Amino acid sequence: SQTIHQWPATLVQPVGSPLSLECTVEGTSNPNLYWYRQAAGRGLQLLFYSVGIGQISSEVPQNLSASRPQDRQFILSSKKLLLSDSGFYLCASSPGAGENYGYTFGSGTRLTVV
Amino acid sequence: GQNIDQPTEMTATEGAIVQINCTYQTSGFNGLFWYQQHAGEAPTFLSYNVLDGLEEKGRFSSFLSRSKGYSYLLLKELQMKDSASYLCAVFGNNRLAFGKGNQVVVIP
């Protein structure tokens, strides 16, 4: 079964500072990887997904970016954080398109931009 | 695109049965998932439906009607630990799109 490691668990950053959140996956090869954000009291919003190394699809325009330097590594970055970037960031993995069982989520990073 | 609607909150008594509904509109459909999310934690997988009908898994059951774009999650014999948000999610076009979730509060 898959295991997702996501860190840090909590982060407080000033406006304008850079961001780097990392996610690594164990127990599967060539997974689809996802970054979601959940603002307080709101649903999960898909930010980026990747079907392979170097392949990134962006769902919403914003000041965030994602990279996949290795098969089981997914990184979420920003050069300059905004207050609106605060939220609960979740990395998720699925074994691949067409697999009929649920995603595995990391434990999440709670980001507060001050 | 995908549009997923869920009611926002409901309260139920311990031992009762509660049904959480979800309607969706999507351009691509490869299955519907239900997740449970406790406050401050990541979602955990509950059930998956890709064909019409009822899937039963212990105290939890999930139903799907693809022609109506409708699903429900049935929670039986409610326990206090079932107090959580329940998320409906549709998988299509290589991604999982989530509804806003339904907060269930279980009271003694």
PDB file of N, CA and C in Angstrom, chain B residues 4 27 30 32-33 46 55 59-60 63 86 94 107:
ATOM      1  N   ILE B   4     -20.011  19.958  -8.018  1.00  0.00           N
ATOM      2  CA  ILE B   4     -20.449  18.967  -7.036  1.00  0.00           C
ATOM      3  C   ILE B   4     -21.115  19.691  -5.886  1.00  0.00           C
ATOM      4  N   SER B  27     -17.946  16.538 -16.894  1.00  0.00           N
ATOM      5  CA  SER B  27     -17.723  16.256 -18.308  1.00  0.00           C
ATOM      6  C   SER B  27     -17.072  14.893 -18.509  1.00  0.00           C
ATOM      7  N   ASN B  30     -15.303   8.728 -14.021  1.00  0.00           N
ATOM      8  CA  ASN B  30     -14.681   7.418 -13.845  1.00  0.00           C
ATOM      9  C   ASN B  30     -14.877   6.891 -12.432  1.00  0.00           C
ATOM     10  N   LEU B  32     -17.077   7.640  -8.328  1.00  0.00           N
ATOM     11  CA  LEU B  32     -17.397   8.592  -7.271  1.00  0.00           C
ATOM     12  C   LEU B  32     -16.900   8.039  -5.944  1.00  0.00           C
ATOM     13  N   PHE B  33     -16.236   8.895  -5.190  1.00  0.00           N
ATOM     14  CA  PHE B  33     -15.644   8.507  -3.916  1.00  0.00           C
ATOM     15  C   PHE B  33     -16.313   9.261  -2.774  1.00  0.00           C
ATOM     16  N   LEU B  46     -13.471   6.216   2.241  1.00  0.00           N
ATOM     17  CA  LEU B  46     -14.572   5.423   2.773  1.00  0.00           C
ATOM     18  C   LEU B  46     -15.111   4.444   1.742  1.00  0.00           C
ATOM     19  N   GLU B  55     -23.244   0.026  -2.621  1.00  0.00           N
ATOM     20  CA  GLU B  55     -22.053  -0.669  -2.132  1.00  0.00           C
ATOM     21  C   GLU B  55     -22.087  -0.617  -0.614  1.00  0.00           C
ATOM     22  N   ARG B  59     -20.789  -0.408   8.536  1.00  0.00           N
ATOM     23  CA  ARG B  59     -21.830   0.567   8.905  1.00  0.00           C
ATOM     24  C   ARG B  59     -22.066   1.617   7.819  1.00  0.00           C
ATOM     25  N   PHE B  60     -21.185   1.630   6.808  1.00  0.00           N
ATOM     26  CA  PHE B  60     -21.303   2.643   5.764  1.00  0.00           C
ATOM     27  C   PHE B  60     -21.749   1.994   4.451  1.00  0.00           C
ATOM     28  N   PHE B  63     -24.410   4.798  -2.466  1.00  0.00           N
ATOM     29  CA  PHE B  63     -25.279   4.522  -3.611  1.00  0.00           C
ATOM     30  C   PHE B  63     -24.924   5.475  -4.737  1.00  0.00           C
ATOM     31  N   TYR B  86     -17.930  14.886   5.666  1.00  0.00           N
ATOM     32  CA  TYR B  86     -17.976  13.812   4.680  1.00  0.00           C
ATOM     33  C   TYR B  86     -17.943  14.430   3.286  1.00  0.00           C
ATOM     34  N   ASN B  94      -8.462  12.416 -15.156  1.00  0.00           N
ATOM     35  CA  ASN B  94      -7.209  12.279 -14.394  1.00  0.00           C
ATOM     36  C   ASN B  94      -7.195  12.999 -13.060  1.00  0.00           C
ATOM     37  N   ILE B 107     -24.615  13.676  18.401  1.00  0.00           N
ATOM     38  CA  ILE B 107     -24.858  14.048  19.801  1.00  0.00           C
ATOM     39  C   ILE B 107     -25.351  12.848  20.593  1.00  0.00           C
TER      40      ILE B 107
END
